[in-house]
CSV table of C-alpha atoms in Angstrom, one decimal:
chain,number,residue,atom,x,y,z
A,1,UNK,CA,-118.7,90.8,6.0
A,2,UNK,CA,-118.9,90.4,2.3
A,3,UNK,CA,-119.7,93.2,-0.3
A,4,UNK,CA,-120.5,92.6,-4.1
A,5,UNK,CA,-121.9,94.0,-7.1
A,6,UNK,CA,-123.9,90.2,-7.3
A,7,UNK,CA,-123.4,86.9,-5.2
A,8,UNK,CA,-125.1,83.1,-5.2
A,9,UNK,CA,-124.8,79.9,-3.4
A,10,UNK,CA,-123.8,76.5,-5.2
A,11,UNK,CA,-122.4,72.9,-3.7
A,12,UNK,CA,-125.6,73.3,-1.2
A,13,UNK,CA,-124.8,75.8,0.1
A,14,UNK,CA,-121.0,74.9,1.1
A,15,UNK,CA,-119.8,77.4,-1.7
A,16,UNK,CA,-120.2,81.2,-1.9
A,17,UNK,CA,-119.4,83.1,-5.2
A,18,UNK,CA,-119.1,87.1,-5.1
A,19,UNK,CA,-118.5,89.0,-8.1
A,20,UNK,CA,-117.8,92.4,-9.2
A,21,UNK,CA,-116.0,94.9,-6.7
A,22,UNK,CA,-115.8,92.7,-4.1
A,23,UNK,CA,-114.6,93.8,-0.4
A,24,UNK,CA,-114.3,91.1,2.7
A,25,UNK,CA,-113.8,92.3,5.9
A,26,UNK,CA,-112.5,89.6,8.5
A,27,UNK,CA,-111.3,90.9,11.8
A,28,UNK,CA,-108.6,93.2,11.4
A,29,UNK,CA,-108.2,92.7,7.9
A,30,UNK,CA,-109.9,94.1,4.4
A,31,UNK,CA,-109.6,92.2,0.9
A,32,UNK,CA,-110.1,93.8,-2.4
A,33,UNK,CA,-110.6,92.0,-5.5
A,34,UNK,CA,-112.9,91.4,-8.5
A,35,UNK,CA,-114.2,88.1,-8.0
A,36,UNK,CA,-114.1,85.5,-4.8
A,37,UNK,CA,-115.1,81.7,-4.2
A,38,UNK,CA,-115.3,81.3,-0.7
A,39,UNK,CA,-115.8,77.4,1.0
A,40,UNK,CA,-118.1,78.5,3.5
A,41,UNK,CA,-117.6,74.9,5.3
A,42,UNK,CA,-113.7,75.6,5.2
A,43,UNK,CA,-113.5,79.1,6.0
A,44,UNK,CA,-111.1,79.4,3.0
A,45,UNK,CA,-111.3,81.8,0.4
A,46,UNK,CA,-109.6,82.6,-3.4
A,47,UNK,CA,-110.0,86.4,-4.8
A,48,UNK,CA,-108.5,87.1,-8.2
A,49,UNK,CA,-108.5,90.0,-10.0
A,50,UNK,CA,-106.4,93.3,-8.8
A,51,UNK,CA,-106.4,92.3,-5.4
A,52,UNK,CA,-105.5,94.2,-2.3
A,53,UNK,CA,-104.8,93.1,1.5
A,54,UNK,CA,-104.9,95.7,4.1
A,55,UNK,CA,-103.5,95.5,7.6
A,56,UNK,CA,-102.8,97.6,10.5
A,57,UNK,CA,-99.6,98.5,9.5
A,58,UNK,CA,-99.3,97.0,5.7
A,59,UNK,CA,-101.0,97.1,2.4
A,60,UNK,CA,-100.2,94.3,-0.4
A,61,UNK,CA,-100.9,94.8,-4.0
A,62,UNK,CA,-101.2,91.3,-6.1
A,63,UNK,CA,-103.0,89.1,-8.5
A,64,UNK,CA,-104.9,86.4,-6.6
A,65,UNK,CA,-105.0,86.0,-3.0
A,66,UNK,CA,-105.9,82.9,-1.1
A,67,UNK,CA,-106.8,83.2,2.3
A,68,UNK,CA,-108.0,81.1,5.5
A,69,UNK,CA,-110.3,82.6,8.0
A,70,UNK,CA,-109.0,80.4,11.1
A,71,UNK,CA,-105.8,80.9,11.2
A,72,UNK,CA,-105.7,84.5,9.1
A,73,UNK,CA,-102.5,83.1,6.9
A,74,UNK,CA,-102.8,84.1,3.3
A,75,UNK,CA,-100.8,83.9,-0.2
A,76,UNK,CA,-100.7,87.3,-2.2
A,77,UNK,CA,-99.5,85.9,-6.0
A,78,UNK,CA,-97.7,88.4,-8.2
A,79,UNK,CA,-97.2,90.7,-5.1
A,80,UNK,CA,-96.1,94.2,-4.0
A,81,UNK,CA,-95.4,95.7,-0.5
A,82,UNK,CA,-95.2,99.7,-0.3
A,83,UNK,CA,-94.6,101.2,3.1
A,84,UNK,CA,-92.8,104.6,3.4
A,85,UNK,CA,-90.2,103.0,4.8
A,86,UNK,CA,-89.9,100.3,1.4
A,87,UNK,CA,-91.2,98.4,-0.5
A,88,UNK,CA,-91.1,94.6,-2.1
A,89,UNK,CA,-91.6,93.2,-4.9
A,90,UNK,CA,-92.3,89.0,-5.6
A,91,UNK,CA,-93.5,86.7,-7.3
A,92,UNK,CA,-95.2,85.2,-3.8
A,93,UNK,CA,-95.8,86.5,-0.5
A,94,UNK,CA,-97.6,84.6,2.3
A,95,UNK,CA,-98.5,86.0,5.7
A,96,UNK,CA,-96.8,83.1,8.7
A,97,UNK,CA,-98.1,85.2,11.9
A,98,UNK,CA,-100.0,88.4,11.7
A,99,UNK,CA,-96.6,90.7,11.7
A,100,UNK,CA,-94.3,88.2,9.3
A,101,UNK,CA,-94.4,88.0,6.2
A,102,UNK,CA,-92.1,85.8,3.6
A,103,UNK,CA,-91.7,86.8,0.3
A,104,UNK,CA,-90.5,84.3,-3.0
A,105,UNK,CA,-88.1,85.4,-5.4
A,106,UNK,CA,-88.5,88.8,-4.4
A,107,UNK,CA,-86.5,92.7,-4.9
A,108,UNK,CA,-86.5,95.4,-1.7
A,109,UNK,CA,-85.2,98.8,-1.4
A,110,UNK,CA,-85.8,102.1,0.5
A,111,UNK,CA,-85.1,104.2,-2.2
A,112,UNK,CA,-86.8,107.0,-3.5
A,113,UNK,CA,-86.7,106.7,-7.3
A,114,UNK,CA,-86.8,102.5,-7.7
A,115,UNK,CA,-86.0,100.7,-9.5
A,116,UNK,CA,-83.7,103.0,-11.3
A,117,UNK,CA,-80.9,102.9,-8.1
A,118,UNK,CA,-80.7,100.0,-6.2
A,119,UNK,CA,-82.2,96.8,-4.9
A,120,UNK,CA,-81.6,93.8,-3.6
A,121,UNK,CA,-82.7,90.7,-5.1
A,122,UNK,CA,-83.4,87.3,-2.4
A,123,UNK,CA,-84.7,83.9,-3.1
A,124,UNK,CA,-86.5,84.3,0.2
A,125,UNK,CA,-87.5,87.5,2.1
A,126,UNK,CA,-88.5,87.4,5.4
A,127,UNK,CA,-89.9,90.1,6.8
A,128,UNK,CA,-91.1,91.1,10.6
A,129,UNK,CA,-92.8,94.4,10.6
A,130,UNK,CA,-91.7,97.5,12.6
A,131,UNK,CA,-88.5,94.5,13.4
A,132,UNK,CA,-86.2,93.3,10.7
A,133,UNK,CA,-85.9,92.0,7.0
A,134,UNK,CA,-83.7,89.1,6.7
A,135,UNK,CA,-82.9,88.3,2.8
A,136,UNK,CA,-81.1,84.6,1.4
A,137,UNK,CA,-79.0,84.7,-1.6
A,138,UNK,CA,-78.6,88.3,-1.9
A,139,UNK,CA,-77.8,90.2,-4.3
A,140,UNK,CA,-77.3,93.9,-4.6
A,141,UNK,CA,-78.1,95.5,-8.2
A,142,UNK,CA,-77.1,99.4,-8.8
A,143,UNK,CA,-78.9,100.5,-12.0
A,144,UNK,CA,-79.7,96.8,-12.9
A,145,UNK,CA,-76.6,95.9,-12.2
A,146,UNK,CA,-75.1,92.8,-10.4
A,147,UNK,CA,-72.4,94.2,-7.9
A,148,UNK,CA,-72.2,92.0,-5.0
A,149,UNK,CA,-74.1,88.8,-3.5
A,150,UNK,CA,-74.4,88.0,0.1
A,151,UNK,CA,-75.8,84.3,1.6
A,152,UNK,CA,-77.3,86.0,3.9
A,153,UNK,CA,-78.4,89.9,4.8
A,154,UNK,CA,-80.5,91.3,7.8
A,155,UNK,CA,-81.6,94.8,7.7
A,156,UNK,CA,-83.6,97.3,10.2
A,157,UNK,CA,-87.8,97.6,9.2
A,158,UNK,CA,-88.1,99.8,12.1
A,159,UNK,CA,-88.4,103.8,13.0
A,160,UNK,CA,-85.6,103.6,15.6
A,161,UNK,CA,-82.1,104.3,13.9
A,162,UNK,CA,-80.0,101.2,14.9
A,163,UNK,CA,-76.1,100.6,14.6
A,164,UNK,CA,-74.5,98.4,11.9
A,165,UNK,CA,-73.3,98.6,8.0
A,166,UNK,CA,-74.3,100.5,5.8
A,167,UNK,CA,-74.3,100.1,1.9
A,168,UNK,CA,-71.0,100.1,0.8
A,169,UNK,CA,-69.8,102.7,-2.0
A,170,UNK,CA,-67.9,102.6,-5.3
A,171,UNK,CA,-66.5,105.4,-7.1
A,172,UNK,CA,-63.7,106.0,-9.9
A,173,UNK,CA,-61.2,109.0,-9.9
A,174,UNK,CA,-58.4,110.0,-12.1
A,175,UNK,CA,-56.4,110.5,-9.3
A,176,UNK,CA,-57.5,107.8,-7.1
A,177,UNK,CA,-58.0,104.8,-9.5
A,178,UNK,CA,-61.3,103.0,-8.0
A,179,UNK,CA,-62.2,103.0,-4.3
A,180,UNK,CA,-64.1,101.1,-2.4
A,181,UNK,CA,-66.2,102.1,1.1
A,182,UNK,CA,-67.7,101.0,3.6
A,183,UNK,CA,-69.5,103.4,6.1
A,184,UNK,CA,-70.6,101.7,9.6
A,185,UNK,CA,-73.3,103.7,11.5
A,186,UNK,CA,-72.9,104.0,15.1
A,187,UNK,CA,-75.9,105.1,17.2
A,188,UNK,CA,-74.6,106.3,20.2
A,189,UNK,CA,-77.8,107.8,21.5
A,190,UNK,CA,-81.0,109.5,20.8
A,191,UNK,CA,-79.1,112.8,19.5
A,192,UNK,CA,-76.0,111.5,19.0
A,193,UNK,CA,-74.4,108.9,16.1
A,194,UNK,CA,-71.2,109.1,14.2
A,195,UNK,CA,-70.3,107.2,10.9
A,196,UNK,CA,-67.1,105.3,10.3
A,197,UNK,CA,-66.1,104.9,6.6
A,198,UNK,CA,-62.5,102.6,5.9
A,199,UNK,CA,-62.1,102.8,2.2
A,200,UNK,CA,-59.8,101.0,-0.2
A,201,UNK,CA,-58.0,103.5,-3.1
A,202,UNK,CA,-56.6,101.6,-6.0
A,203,UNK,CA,-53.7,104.1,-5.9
A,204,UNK,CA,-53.5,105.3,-2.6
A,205,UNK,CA,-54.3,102.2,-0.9
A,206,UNK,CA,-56.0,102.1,2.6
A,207,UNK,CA,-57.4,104.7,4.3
A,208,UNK,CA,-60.7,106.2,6.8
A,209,UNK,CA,-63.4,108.9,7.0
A,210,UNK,CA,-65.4,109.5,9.8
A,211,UNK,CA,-68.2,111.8,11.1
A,212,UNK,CA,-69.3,112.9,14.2
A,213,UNK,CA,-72.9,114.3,15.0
């Protein structure tokens, strides 16, 4: 189903033009934008113009979308993921299999008040809805700033709280020098979990906090 302020048919037929406030409604999914050329022959489509992609479980902000009908893939240019669990920004995200999505030269965090605390920068984001993100070549940024890179990163995109590292902390005390932590989250059970926290002092040298809930 296509909705428009005004459409017409060129290329006999083969070529379908919608503009003004246009909405596309294919299956499960519903594309925003101001103008679309659609290859009715094809069944693939370009929208440009403040475009928006809405899923079941996802909505993707961007500049131009192209999209197929067969196979439901699609490009988002210029893009932006928000979820209440995080969000991503890049400069190109296309949609491999209807819960996994890949993202280009891309930043993701789960913080509150972005970009102003952290995120992490990847040349390639993969992510697997309500599963995992898996970021290459990255790098973590606190207040803009470069602290650490890692080849390779996989993080939990998913409601249930799962063991494993969390992000590391660095601090600087008078009396300490600078320290470094790094907490690992253990979920023992539904209503049980306990945090281990080894930390390096640059005048006290090694030591551990933990805490049990």
């Amino acid at each position: 189903s296509i909705f428009a302020v005004k459409s017409y048919q060129s290329n006999k037929g083969n070529l379908f033009e919608a503009v003004g406030n246009v909405v596309i409604i294919h299956k499960d999914d519903t594309l925003y934008g101001e103008s679309a050329s659609i290859a009715t022959d094809t069944g693939k489509f370009t929208i440009k113009g403040n475009v928006r992609y809405i899923a079941k479980d996802i909505t993707i902000y961007g500049s131009k979308i192209d999209y197929d009908m067969k196979t439901g893939q699609l490009s988002i240019e210029n893009a932006r993921i928000a979820t209440t669990k995080f969000y991503i920004v890049a400069k190109n995200i296309k949609k491999v299999a209807s819960n996994r999505f890949i993202a280009q030269d891309a930043e993701y965090s789960t913080c509150r008040d972005c970009p102003e605390s952290w995120t992490i920068y990847g040349n390639e984001i993969d992510l697997t809805l309500n599963e995992y993100v898996r970021i290459t070549h990255a790098l973590f940024k606190i207040n803009t700033v470069n602290v650490m890179y890692i080849p390779y990163l996989v993080l939990p995109a998913k409601k249930d709280r799962e063991s494993g590292l969390l992000f590391p902390r660095i601090s600087t005390r008078l009396s300490e020098g600078i320290s470094l932590e790094q907490p690992w989250f253990w979920a023992i059970s539904a209503n049980k979990d306990m945090t281990f926290a080894p930390t390096f002092w640059a005048k006290r040298g090694y030591g551990m906090d933990y805490e049990y809930r």
